[in-house]
CSV table of C-alpha atoms in Angstrom, one decimal:
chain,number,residue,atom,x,y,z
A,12,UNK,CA,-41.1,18.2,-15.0
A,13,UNK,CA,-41.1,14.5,-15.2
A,14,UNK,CA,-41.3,13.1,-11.2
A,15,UNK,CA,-42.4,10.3,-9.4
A,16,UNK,CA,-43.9,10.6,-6.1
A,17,UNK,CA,-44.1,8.2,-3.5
A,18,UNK,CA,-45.9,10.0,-0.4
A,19,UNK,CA,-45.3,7.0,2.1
A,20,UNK,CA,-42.1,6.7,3.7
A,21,UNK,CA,-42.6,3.6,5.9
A,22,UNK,CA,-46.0,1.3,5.5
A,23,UNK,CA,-46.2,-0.6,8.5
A,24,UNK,CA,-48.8,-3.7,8.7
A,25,UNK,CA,-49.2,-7.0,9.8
A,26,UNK,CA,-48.6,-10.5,8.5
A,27,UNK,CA,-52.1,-11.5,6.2
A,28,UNK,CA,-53.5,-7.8,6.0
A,29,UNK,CA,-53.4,-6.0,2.5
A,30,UNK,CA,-51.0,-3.6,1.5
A,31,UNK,CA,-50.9,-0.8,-1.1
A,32,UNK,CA,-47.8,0.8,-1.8
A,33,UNK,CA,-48.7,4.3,-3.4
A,34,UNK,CA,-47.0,6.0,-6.7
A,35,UNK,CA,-47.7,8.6,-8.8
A,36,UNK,CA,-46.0,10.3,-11.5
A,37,UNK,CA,-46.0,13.4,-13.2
A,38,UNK,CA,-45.5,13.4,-17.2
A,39,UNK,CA,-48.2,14.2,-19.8
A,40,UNK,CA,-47.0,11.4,-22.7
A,41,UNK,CA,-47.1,8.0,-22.3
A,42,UNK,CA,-45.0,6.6,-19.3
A,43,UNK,CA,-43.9,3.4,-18.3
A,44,UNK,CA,-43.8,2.6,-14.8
A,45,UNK,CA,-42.0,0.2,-12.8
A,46,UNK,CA,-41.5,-1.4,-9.3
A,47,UNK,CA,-38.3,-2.1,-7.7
A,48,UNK,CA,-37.5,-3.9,-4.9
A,49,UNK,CA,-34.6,-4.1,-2.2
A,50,UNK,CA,-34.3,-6.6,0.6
A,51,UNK,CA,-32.2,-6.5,3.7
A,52,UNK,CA,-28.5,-6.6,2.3
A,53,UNK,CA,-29.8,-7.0,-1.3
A,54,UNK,CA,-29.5,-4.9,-4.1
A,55,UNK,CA,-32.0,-3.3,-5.7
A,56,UNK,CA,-33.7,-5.2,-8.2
A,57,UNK,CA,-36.8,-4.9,-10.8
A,58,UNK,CA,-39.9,-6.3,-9.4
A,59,UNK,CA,-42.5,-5.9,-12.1
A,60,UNK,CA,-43.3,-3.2,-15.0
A,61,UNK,CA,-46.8,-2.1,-15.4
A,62,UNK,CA,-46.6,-3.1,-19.6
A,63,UNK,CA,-45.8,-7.0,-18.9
A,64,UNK,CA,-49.4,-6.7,-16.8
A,65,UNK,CA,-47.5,-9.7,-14.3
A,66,UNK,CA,-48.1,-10.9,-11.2
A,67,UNK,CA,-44.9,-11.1,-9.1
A,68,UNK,CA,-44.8,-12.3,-6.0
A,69,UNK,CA,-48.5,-12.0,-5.4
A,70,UNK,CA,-47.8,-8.0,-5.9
A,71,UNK,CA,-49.4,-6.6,-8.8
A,72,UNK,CA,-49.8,-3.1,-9.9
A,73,UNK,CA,-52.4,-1.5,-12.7
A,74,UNK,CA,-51.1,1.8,-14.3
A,75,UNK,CA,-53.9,4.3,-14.0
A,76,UNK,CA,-53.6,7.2,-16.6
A,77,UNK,CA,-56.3,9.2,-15.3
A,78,UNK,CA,-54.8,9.5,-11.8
A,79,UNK,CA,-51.3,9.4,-12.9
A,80,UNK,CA,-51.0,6.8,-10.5
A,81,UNK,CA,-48.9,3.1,-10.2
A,82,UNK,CA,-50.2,1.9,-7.1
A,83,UNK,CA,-48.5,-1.6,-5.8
A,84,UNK,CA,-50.7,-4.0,-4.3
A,85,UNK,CA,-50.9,-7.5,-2.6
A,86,UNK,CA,-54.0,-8.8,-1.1
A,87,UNK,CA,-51.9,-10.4,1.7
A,88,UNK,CA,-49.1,-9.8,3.1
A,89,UNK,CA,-46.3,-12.0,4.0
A,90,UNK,CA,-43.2,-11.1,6.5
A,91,UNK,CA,-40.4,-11.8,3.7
A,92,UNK,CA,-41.9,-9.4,1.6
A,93,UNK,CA,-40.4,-6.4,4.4
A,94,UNK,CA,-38.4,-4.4,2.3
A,95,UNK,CA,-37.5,-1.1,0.2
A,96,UNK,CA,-40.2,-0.1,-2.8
A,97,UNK,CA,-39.2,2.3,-5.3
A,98,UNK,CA,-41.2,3.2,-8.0
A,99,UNK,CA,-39.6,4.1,-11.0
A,100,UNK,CA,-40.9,6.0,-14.4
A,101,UNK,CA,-39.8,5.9,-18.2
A,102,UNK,CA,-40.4,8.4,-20.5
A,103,UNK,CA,-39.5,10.1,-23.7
A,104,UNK,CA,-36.3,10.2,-22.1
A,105,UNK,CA,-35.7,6.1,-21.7
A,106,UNK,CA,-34.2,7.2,-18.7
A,107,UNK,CA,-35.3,5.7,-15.4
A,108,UNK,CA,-36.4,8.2,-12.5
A,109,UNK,CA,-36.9,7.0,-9.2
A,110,UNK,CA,-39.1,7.8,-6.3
A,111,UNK,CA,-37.6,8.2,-3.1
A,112,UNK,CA,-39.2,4.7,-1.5
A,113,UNK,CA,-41.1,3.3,0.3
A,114,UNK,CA,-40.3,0.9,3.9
A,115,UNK,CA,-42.5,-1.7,3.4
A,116,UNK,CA,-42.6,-3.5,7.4
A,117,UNK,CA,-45.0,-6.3,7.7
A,118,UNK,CA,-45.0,-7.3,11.2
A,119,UNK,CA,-45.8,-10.7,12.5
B,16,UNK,CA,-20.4,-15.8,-13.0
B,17,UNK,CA,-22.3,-12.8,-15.1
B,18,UNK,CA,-22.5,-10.1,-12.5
B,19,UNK,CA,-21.7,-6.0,-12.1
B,20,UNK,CA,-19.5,-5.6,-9.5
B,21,UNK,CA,-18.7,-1.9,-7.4
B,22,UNK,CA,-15.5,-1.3,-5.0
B,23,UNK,CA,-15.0,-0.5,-2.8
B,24,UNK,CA,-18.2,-1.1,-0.4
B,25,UNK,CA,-17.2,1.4,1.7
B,26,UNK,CA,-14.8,4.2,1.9
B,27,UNK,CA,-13.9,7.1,4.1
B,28,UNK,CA,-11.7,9.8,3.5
B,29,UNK,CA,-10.6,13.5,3.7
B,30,UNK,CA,-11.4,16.3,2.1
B,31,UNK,CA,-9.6,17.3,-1.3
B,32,UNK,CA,-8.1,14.1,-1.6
B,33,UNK,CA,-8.5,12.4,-5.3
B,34,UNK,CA,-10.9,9.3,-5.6
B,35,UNK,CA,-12.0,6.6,-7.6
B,36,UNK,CA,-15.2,4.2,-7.6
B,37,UNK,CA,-15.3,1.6,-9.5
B,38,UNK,CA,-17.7,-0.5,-11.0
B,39,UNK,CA,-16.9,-3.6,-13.8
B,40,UNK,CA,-19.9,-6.1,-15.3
B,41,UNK,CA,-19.2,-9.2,-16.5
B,42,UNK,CA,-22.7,-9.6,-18.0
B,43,UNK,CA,-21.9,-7.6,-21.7
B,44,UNK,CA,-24.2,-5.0,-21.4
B,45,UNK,CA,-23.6,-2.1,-23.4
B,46,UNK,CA,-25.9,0.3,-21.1
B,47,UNK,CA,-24.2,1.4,-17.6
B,48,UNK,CA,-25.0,3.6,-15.0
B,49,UNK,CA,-24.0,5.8,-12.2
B,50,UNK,CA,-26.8,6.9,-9.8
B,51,UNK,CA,-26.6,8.5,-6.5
B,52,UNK,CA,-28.7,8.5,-3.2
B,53,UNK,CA,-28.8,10.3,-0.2
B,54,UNK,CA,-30.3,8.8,2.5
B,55,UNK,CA,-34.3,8.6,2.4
B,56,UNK,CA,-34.6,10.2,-1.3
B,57,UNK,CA,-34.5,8.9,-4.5
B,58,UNK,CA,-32.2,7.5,-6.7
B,59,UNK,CA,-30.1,10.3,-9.2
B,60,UNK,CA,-28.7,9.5,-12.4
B,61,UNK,CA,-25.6,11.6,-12.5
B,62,UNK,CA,-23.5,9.8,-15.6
B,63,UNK,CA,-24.6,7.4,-18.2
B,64,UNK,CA,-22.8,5.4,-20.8
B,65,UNK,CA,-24.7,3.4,-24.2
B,66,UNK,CA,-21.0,2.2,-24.8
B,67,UNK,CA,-17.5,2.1,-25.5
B,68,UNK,CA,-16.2,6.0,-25.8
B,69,UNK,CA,-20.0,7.3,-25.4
B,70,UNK,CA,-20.6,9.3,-21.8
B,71,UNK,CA,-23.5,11.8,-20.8
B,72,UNK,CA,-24.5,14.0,-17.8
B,73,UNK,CA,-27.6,12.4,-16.0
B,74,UNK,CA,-30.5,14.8,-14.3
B,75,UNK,CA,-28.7,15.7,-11.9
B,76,UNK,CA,-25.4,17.7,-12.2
B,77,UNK,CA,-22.2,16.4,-10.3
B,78,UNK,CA,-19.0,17.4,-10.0
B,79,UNK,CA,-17.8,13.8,-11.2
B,80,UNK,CA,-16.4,12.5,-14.5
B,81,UNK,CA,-16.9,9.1,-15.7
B,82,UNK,CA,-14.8,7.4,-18.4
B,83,UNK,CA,-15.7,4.4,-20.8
B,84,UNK,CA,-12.8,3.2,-22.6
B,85,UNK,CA,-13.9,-0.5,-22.4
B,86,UNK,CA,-17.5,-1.9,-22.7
B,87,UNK,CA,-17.0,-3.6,-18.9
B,88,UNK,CA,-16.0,-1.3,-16.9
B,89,UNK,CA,-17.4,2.3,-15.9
B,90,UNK,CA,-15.3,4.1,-13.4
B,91,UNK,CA,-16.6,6.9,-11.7
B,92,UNK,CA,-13.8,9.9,-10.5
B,93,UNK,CA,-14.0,13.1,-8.4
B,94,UNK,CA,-11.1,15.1,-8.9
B,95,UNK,CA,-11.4,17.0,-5.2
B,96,UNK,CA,-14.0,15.2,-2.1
B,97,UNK,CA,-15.9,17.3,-0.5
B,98,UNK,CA,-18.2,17.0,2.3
B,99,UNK,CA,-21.4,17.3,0.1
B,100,UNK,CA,-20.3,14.7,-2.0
B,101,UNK,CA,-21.1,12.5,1.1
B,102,UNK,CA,-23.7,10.0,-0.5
B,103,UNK,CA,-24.2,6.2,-1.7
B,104,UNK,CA,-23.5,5.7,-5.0
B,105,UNK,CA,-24.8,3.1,-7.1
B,106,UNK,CA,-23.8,1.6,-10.7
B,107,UNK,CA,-26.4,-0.4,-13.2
B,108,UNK,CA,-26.0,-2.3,-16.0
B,109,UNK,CA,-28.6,-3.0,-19.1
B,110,UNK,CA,-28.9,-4.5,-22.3
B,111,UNK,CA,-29.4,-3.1,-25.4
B,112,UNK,CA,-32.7,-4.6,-27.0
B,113,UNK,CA,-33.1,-6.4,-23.5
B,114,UNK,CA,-36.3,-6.1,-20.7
B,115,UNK,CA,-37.2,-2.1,-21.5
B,116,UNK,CA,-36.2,-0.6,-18.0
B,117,UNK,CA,-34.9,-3.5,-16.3
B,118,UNK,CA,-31.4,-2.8,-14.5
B,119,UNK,CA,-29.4,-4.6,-12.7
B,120,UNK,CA,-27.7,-3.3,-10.0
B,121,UNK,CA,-24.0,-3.0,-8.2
B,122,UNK,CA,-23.8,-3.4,-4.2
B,123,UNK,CA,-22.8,0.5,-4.2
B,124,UNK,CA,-20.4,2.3,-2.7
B,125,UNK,CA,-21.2,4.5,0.3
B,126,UNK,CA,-18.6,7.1,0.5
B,127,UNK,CA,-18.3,9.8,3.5
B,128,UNK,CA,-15.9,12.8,3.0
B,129,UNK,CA,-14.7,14.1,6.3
């Protein structure tokens, strides 16, 4: 069955350490993954997919085929970057299946 | 302004009564939407729409019908509430031949059945 796993419910660190916001999927063709993002009385909104290659926000995120994984990662985090992380899959489908987030808290 | 726009934000109400979410994008996408989420899991698609008169079940199975009689709007029905149909529910919008994956969201509607 085609799932995405996020195993972290809340990641909790402080202003300026590193964070990496963990996703894998389960799907043996060709996937393509995505990152979205909710803040605080936001909605939910696309943060970066892993074909563009982008860096968004300082995030960036490698698709890794051989550990079905979409990690999301930022070298230093920054307190307006507190929010929701989803991580989101495409495949044969075209449909989008989400994880079930991640609380991203970077403390001060 | 474009936008995709859910009502109401919030709504309460008793079992076996008749309701109706609604959702309406001003941004001319022919893609919608209709996912739901319990608190602390992931997002559902339950309905999905590629255009006027053109409706299909998502991946997970609901008790709720959905309509598409005009390109903009996408309203969501259940005939009876009940208690497990509790949830937020959210509507998204894409283009056809847009950003491959890239929805845009409605504020969602977080219903409670009593």
């Amino acid at each position: 069955a085609q799932r995405v796993t996020q195993p972290e419910k809340l990641l909790s660190v402080f202003k300026g350490a590193p964070v990496e916001l963990k996703c894998n999927y389960s799907y043996s063709g060709s996937p393509e993954l995505f990152w979205y993002v909710q803040y605080s009385r936001q909605r939910l909104q696309l943060l970066l997919r892993h074909i563009s290659r982008e860096s968004i926000k300082g995030f960036t995120a490698d698709l890794n085929k051989g550990e079905t994984s979409f990690h999301l990662k930022k070298p230093f985090a920054q307190e307006e970057d507190s929010a929701m992380y989803y991580c989101a899959f495409s495949g044969n489908t075209g449909k989008l299946i989400f994880g079930q987030g991640t609380t991203l808290q970077v403390k001060p | 302004e474009a936008d995709i726009y859910q009502t109401p934000r919030y709504l309460v109400i008793g079992t076996g009564k008749k309701i109706t979410l609604e959702c309406s994008q001003t941004m001319g996408h022919d893609k919608m939407y209709w996912y739901q989420q319990d608190p602390g899991m992931e997002l559902h698609l339950i309905h999905y729409s590629y255009g006027v008169n053109s409706t299909e079940k998502g991946d997970l199975s609901s008790e709720s019908t959905v309509s598409r009689i005009r390109t903009e709007h996408f309203p969501l029905t259940l005939e009876s509430a009940r208690p497990s149909h509790t949830s937020q529910y959210l509507c998204a919008s894409s283009e056809i031949g847009g950003v491959r994956g890239k929805l845009f969201f409605g504020s969602g509607t977080q219903l409670s059945v009593l």
